[in-house]
PDB file of C-alpha atoms and ligand atoms in Angstrom:
ATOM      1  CA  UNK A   1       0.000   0.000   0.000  1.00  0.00           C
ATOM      2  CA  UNK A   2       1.385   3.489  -1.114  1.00  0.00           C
ATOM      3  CA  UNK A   3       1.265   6.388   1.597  1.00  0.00           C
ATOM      4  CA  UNK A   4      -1.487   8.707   0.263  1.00  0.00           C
ATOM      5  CA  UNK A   5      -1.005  12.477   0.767  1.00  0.00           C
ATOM      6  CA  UNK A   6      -2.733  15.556   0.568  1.00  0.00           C
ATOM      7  CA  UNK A   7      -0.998  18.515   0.380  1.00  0.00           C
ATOM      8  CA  UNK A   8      -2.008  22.669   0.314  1.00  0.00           C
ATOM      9  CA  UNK A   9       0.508  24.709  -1.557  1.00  0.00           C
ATOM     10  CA  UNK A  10      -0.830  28.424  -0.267  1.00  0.00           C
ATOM     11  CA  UNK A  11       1.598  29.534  -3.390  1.00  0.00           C
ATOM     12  CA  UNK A  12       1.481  33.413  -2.628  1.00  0.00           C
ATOM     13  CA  UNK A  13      -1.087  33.423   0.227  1.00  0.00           C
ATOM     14  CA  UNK A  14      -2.381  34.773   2.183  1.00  0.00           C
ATOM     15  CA  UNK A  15      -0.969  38.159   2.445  1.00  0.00           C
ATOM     16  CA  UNK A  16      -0.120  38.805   6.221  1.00  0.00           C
ATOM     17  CA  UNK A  17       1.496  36.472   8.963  1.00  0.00           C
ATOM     18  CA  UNK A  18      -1.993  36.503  10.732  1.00  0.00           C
ATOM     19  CA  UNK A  19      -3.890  35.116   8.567  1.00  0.00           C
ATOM     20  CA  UNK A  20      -1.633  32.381   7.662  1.00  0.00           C
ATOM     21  CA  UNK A  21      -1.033  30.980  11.347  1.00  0.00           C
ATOM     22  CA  UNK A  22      -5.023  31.134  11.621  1.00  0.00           C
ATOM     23  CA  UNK A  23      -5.161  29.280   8.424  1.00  0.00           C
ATOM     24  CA  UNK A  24      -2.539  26.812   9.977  1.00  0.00           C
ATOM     25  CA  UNK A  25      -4.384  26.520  13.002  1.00  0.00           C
ATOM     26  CA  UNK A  26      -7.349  25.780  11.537  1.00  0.00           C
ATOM     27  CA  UNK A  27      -5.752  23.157   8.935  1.00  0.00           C
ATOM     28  CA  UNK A  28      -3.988  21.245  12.077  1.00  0.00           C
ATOM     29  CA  UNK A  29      -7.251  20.561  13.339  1.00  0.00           C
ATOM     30  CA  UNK A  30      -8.197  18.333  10.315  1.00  0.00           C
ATOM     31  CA  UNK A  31      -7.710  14.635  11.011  1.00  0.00           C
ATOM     32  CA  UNK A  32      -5.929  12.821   8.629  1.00  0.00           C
ATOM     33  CA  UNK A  33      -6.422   9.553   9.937  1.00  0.00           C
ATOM     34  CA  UNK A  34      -3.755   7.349   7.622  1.00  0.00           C
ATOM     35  CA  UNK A  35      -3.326   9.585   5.235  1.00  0.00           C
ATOM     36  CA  UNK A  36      -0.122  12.184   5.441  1.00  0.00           C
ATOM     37  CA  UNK A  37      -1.608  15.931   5.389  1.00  0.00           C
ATOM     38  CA  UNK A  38       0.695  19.009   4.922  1.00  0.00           C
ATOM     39  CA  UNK A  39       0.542  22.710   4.008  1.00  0.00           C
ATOM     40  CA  UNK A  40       3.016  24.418   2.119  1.00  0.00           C
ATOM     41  CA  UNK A  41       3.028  28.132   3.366  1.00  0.00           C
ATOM     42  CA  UNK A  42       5.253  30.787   1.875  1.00  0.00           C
ATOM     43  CA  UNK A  43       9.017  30.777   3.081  1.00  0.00           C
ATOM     44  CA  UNK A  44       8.297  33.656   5.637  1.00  0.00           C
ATOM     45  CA  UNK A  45       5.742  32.380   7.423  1.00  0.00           C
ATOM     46  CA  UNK A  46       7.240  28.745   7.528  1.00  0.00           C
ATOM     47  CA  UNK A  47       8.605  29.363  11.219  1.00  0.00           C
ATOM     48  CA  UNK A  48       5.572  31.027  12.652  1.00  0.00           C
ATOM     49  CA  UNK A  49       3.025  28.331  11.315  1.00  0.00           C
ATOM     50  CA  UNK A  50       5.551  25.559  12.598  1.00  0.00           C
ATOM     51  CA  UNK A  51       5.187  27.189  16.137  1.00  0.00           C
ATOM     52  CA  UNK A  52       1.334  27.593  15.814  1.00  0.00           C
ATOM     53  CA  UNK A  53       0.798  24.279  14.883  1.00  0.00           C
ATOM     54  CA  UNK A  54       2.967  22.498  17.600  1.00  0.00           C
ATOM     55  CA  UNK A  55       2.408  19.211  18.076  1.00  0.00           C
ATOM     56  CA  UNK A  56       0.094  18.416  14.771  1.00  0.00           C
ATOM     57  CA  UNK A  57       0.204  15.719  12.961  1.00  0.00           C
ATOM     58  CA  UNK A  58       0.024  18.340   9.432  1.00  0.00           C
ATOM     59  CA  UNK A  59       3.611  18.150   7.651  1.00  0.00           C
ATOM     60  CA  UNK A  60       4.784  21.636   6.987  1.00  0.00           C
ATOM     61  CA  UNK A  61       6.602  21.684   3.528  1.00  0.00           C
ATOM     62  CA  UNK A  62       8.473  25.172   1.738  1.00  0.00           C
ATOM     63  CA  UNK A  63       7.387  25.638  -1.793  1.00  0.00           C
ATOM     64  CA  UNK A  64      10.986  25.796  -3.227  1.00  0.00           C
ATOM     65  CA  UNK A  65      14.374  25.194  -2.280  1.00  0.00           C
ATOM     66  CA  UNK A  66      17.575  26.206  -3.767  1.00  0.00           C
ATOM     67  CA  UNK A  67      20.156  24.038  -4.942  1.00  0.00           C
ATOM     68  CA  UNK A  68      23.122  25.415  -2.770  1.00  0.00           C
ATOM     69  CA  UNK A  69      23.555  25.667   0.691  1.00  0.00           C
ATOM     70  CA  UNK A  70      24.739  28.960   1.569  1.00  0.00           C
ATOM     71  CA  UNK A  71      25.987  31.883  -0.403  1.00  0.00           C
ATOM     72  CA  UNK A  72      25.624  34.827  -3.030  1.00  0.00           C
ATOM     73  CA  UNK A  73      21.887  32.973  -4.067  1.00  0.00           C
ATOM     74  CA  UNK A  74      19.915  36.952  -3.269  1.00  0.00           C
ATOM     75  CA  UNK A  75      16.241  35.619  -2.688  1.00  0.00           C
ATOM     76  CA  UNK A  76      16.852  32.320  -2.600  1.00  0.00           C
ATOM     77  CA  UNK A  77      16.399  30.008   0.221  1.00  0.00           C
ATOM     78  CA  UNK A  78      18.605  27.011   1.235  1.00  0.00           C
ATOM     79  CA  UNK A  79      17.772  23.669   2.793  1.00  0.00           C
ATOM     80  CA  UNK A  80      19.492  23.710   5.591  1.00  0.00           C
ATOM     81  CA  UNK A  81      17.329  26.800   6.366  1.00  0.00           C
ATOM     82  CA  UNK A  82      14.097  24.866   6.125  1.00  0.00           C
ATOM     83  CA  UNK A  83      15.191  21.536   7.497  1.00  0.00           C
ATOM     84  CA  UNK A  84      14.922  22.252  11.122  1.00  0.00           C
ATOM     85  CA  UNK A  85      11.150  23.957  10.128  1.00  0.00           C
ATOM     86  CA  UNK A  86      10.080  22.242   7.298  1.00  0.00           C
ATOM     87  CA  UNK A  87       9.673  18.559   7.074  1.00  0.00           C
ATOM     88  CA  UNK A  88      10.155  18.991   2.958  1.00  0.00           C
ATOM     89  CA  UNK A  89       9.727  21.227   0.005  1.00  0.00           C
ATOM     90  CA  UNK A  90       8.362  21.283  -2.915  1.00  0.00           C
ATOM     91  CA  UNK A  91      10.328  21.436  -6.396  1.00  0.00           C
ATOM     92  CA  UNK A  92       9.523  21.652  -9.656  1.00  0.00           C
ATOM     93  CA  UNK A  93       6.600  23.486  -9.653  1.00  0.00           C
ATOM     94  CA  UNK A  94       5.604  24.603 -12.846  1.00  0.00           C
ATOM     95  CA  UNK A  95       5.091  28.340 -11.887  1.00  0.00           C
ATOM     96  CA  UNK A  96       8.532  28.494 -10.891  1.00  0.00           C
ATOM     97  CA  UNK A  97       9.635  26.914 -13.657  1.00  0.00           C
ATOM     98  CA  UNK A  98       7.765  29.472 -15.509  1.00  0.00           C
ATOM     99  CA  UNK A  99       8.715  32.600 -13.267  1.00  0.00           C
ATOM    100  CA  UNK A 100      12.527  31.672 -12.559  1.00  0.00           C
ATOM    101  CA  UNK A 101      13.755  29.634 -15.631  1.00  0.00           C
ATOM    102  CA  UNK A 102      13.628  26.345 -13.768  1.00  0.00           C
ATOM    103  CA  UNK A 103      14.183  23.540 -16.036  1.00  0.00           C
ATOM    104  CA  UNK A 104      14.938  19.529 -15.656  1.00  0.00           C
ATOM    105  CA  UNK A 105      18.399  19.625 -14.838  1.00  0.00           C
ATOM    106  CA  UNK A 106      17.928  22.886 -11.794  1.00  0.00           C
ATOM    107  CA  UNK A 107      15.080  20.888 -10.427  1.00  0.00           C
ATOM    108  CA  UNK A 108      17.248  17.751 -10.183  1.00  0.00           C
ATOM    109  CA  UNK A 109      19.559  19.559  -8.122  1.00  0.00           C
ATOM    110  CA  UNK A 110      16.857  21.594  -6.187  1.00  0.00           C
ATOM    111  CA  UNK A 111      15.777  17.843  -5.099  1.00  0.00           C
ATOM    112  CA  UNK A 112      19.130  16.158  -4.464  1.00  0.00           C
ATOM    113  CA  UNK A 113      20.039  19.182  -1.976  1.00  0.00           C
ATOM    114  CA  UNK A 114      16.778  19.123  -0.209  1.00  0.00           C
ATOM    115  CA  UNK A 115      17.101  15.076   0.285  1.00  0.00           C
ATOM    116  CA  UNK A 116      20.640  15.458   1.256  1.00  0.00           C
ATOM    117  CA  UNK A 117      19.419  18.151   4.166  1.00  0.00           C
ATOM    118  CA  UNK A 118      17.013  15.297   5.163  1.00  0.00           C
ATOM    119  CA  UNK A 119      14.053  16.922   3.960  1.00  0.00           C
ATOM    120  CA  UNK A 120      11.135  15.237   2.278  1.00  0.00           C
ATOM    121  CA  UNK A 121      10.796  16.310  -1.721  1.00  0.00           C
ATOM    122  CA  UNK A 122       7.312  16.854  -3.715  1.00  0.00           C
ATOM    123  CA  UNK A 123       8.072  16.576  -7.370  1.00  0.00           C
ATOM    124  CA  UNK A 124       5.813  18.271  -9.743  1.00  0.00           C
ATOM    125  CA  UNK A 125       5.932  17.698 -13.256  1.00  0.00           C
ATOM    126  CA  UNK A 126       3.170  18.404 -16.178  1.00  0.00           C
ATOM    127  CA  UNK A 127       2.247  19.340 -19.357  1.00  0.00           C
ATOM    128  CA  UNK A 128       1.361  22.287 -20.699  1.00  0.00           C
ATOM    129  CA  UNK A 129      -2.015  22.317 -22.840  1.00  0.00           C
ATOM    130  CA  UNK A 130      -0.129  23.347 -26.353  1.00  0.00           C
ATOM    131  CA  UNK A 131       2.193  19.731 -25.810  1.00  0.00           C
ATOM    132  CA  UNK A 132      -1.329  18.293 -24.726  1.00  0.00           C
ATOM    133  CA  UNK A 133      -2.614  19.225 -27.887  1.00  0.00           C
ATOM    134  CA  UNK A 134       0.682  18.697 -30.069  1.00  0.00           C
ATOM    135  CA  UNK A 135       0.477  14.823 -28.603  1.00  0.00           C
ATOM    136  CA  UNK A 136       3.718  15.249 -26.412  1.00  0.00           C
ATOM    137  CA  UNK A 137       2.491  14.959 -23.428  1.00  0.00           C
ATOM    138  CA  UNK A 138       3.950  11.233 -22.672  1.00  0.00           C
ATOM    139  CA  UNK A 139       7.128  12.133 -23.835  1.00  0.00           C
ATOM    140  CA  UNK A 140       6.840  15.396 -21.815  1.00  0.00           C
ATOM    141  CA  UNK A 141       6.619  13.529 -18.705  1.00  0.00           C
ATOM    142  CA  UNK A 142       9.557  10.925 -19.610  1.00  0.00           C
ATOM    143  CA  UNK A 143      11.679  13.790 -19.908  1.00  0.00           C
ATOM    144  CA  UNK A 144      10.834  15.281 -16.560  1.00  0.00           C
ATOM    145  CA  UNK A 145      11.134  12.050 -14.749  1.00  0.00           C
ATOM    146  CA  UNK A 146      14.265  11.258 -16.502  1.00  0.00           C
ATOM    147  CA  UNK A 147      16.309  14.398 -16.466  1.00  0.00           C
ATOM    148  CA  UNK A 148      14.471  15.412 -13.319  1.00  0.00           C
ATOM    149  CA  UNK A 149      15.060  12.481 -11.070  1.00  0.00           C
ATOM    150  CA  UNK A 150      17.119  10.346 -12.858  1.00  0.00           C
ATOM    151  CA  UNK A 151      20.122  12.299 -11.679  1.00  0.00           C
ATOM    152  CA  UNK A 152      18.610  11.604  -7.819  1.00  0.00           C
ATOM    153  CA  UNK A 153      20.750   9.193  -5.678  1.00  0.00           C
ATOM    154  CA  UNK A 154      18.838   6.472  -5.356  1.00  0.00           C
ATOM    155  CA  UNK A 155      19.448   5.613  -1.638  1.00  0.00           C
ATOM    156  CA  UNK A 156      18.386   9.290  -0.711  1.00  0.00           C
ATOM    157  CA  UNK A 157      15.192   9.170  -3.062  1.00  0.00           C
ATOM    158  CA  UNK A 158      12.959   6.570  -1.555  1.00  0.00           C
ATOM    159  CA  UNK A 159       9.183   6.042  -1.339  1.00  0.00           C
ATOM    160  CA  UNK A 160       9.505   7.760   2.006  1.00  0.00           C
ATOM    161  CA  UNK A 161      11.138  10.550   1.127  1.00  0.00           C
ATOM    162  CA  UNK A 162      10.267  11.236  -2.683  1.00  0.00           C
ATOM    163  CA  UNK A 163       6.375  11.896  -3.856  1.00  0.00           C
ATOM    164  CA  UNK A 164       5.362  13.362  -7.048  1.00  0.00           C
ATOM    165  CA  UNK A 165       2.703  15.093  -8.351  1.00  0.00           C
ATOM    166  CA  UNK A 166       1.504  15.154 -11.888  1.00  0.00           C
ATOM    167  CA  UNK A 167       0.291  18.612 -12.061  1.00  0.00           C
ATOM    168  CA  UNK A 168      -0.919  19.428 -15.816  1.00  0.00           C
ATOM    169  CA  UNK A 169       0.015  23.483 -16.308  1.00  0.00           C
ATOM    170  CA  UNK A 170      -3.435  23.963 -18.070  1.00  0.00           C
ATOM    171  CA  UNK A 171      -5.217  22.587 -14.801  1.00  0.00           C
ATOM    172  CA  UNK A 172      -4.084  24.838 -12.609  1.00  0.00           C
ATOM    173  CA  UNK A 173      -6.019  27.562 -11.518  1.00  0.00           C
ATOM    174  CA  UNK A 174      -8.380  27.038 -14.472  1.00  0.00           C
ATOM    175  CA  UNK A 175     -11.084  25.388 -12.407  1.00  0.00           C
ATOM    176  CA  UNK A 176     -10.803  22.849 -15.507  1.00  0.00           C
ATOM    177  CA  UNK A 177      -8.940  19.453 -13.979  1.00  0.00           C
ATOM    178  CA  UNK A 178      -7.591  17.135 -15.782  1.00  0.00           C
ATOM    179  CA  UNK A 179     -10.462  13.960 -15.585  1.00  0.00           C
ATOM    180  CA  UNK A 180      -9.992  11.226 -13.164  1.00  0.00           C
ATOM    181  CA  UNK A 181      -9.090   8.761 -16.470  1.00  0.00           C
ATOM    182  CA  UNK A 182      -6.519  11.642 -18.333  1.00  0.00           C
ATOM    183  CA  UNK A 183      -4.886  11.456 -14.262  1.00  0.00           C
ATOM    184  CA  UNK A 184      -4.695   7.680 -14.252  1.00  0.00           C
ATOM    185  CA  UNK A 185      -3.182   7.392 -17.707  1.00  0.00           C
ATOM    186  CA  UNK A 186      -0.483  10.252 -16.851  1.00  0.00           C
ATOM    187  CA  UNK A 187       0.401   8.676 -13.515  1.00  0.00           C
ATOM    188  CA  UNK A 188       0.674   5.180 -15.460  1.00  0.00           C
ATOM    189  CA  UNK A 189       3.369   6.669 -17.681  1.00  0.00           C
ATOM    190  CA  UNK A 190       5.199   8.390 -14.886  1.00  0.00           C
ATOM    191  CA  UNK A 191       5.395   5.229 -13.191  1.00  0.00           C
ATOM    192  CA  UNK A 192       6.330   3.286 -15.872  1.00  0.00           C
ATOM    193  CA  UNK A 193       9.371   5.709 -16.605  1.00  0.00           C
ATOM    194  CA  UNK A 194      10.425   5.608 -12.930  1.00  0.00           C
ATOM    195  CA  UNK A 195      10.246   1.878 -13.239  1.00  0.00           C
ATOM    196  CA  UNK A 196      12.841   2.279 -16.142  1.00  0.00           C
ATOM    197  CA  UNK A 197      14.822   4.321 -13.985  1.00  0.00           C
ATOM    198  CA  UNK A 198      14.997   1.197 -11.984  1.00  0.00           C
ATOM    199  CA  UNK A 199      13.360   2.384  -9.142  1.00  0.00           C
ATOM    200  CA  UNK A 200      10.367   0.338  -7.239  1.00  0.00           C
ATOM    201  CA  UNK A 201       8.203   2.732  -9.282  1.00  0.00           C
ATOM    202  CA  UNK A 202       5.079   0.825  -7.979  1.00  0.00           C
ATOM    203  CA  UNK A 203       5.910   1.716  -4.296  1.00  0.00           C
ATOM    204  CA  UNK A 204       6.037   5.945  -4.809  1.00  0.00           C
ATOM    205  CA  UNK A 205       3.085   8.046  -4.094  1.00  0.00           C
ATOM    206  CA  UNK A 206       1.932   9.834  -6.828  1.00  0.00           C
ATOM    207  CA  UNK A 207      -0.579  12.670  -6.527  1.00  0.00           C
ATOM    208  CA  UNK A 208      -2.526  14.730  -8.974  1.00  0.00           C
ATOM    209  CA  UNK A 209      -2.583  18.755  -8.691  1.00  0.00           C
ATOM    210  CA  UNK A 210      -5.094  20.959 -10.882  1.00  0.00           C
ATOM    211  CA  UNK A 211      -7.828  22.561  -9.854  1.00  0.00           C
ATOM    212  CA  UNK A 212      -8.889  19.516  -7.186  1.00  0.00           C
ATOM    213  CA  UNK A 213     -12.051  20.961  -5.065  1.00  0.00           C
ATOM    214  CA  UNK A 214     -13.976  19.632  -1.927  1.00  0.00           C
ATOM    215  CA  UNK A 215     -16.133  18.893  -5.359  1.00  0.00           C
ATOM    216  CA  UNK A 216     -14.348  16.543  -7.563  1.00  0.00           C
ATOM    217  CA  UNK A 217     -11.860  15.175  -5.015  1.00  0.00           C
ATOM    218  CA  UNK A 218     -13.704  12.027  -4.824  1.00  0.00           C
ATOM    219  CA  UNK A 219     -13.198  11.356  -8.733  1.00  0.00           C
ATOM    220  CA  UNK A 220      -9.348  11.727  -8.022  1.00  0.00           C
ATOM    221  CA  UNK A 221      -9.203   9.537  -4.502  1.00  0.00           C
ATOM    222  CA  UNK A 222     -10.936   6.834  -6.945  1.00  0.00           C
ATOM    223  CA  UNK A 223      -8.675   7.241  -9.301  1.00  0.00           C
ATOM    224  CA  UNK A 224      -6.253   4.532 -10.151  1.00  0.00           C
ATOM    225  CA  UNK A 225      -2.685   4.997  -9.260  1.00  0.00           C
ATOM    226  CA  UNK A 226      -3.307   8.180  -7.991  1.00  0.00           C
ATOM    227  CA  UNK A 227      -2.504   8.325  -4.369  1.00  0.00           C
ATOM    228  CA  UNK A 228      -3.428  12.240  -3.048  1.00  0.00           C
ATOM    229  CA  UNK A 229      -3.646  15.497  -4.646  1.00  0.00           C
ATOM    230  CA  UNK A 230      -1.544  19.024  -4.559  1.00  0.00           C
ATOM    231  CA  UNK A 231      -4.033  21.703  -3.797  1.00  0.00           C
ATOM    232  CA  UNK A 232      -3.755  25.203  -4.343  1.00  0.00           C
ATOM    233  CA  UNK A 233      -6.465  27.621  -4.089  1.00  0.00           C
ATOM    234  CA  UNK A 234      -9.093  25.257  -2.242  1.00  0.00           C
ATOM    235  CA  UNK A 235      -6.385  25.083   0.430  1.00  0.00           C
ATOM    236  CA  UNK A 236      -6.760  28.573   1.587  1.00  0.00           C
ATOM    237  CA  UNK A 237     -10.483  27.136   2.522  1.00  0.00           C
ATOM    238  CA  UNK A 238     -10.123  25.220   5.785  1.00  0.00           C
ATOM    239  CA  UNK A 239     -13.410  23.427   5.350  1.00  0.00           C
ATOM    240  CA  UNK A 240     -13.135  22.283   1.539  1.00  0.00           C
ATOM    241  CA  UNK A 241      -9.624  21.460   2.235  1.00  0.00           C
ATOM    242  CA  UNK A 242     -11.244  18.848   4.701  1.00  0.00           C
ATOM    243  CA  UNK A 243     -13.474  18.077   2.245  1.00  0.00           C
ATOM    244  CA  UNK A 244     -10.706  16.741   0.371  1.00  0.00           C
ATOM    245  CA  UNK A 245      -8.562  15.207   3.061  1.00  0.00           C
ATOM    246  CA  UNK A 246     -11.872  13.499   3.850  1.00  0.00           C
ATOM    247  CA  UNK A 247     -12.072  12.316   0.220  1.00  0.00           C
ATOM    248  CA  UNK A 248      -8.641  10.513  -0.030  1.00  0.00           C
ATOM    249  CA  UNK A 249      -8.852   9.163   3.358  1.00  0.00           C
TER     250      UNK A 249
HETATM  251  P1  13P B 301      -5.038  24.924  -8.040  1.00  0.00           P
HETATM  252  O1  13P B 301      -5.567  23.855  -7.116  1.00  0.00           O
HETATM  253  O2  13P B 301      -5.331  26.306  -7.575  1.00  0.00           O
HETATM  254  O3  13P B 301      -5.430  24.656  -9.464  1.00  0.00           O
HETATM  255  O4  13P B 301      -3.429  24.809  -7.993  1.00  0.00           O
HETATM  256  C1  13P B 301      -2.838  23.564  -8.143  1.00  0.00           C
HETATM  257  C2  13P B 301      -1.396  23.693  -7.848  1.00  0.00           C
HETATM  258  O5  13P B 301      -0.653  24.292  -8.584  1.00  0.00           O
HETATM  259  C3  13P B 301      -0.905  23.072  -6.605  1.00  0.00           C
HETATM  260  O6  13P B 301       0.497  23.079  -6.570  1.00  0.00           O
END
C-alpha cells in the first residue's frame, strides 16, 4: 500500500502572517487519519506556522528550495534553512519553472540538496495544454522524470522521502482538472518511466494537482494509481480542504 497524501501549496497566500497561522491553526485541526496531510506556506511564514501548529500531525513543507547551501543565491532560500522547520519542500513546480527559468536539470539539483538536508521532496511535473494538444504529453513527462530524477541518488530518493505530483500546467487555476481517467493514464506513464529508472516505481506516491475541489476530489481519490492530490487555491479554505482530506482518506 502506497502512503497517500494531501498537500495545500498556499503559493502566494495569504498576504499577512496573521492570517496564515489562523489558516494553519485551523488546517492542524483536520484529522488525517492514515493519510499524510501538509501545508506548504510561503518561506516567511514557515517558522511562525511551525510554532502555531505544535504538536500536529500536518507536515509543513516550503514551496521551493535552492540548490546550494549557503551563499551569493539573493532571494533564494537554502535547505538547511528549512530543514529544522520544514519537514520537505516542494520542487519543480511549474510556476517556478515558468517565473525563474527552472528547467529539468535545476530541479534535479533543487531535489538532491533538499534530500541530502534530510528533507522530504514533492516533485511536480506536467504538461502544458499546447504539448497536450501537439500529442507530447507522454514524452513530456519521460523527460521530466528522466532528467528530473534520474540524476537523484537512489538511496536518498525513496518512497519515504520522494512523492510526485503530476500537475498538468493547463489545470491549474483554471477550475478545468484534468479527468480522473486523463490522471490515471499520466500517472501510469510516470510510473512506468520511474520503473525504467529502476526504481520500485510501484511503491512511490503519486498525486494529482489541478484545480482539485472539496467537489471533484472524490473522482481523483478513486482514481487509479493516484494516491493524493496538490491543492492550491481550495487550500486557503479550511473546510473544503477537509473536504478533500476526507475524500482521499
Ligand atoms: P489549483 O488547485 O489552484 O489549481 O493549484 C494547483 C497547484 O498548482 C498546486 O500546486
Amino acid at each position: 500500500m502506497r502512503q497517500r497524501l494531501v498537500v495545500g501549496n498556499w503559493k502566494m497566500n495569504p498576504s499577512t502572517l496573521e492570517a496564515a497561522v489562523d489558516l494553519a491553526t485551523r488546517i492542524a485541526r483536520i484529522d488525517g487519519g492514515p493519510i499524510d496531510v501538509g501545508i506548504a506556506p510561503p518561506h516567511v511564514a514557515l517558522a511562525r506556522v511551525r510554532e502555531a501548529i505544535g504538536g500536529s500531525a500536518v507536515l509543513v513543507y516550503a514551496q521551493d528550495v535552492h540548490w546550494e547551501t549557503e551563499g551569493a543565491f539573493t532571494g533564494q532560500i537554502a535547505a538547511p534553512m528549512i530543514a529544522g522547520i520544514a519537514a520537505g519542500s516542494i520542487v519543480g513546480h511549474s510556476e517556478v519553472r515558468r517565473d525563474q527559468g527552472d528547467d529539468d536539470a535545476r530541479v534535479a539539483r533543487k531535489a538532491a540538496a533538499a534530500l541530502a538536508h534530510g528533507l522530504r521532496v514533492i516533485f511536480c511535473l506536467g504538461e502544458s495544454l499546447a504539448q497536450r494538444r501537439a500529442g507530447e504529453t507522454d514524452a513530456v513527462l519521460r523527460r521530466q522524470v528522466r532528467d528530473g530524477i534520474g540524476p537523484l541518488d537512489r538511496e536518498r530518493a525513496t518512497p519515504s522521502t520522494l512523492a510526485i505530483a503530476y500537475e498538468p500546467i493547463w489545470a491549474i487555476g483554471t477550475g478545468e482538472a484534468a479527468t480522473a481517467a486523463q490522471a490515471t493514464d499520466a500517472v501510469a506513464r510516470i510510473r512506468d518511466e520511474l520503473g525504467r529508472l529502476g526504481a520500485a516505481a510501484g511503491a512511490f506516491t503519486v498525486m494529482y494537482g489541478g484545480s482539485v475541489t472539496g467537489a471533484n476530489a472524490a473522482e481523483f481519490a478513486a482514481a487509479e494509481g493516484v494516491d493524493g492530490a496538490l491543492v492550491g487555491g481550495a487550500s486557503l479554505k479550511p473546510e473544503e480542504f477537509a473536504a478533500i482530506v476526507a475524500a482521499f482518506r
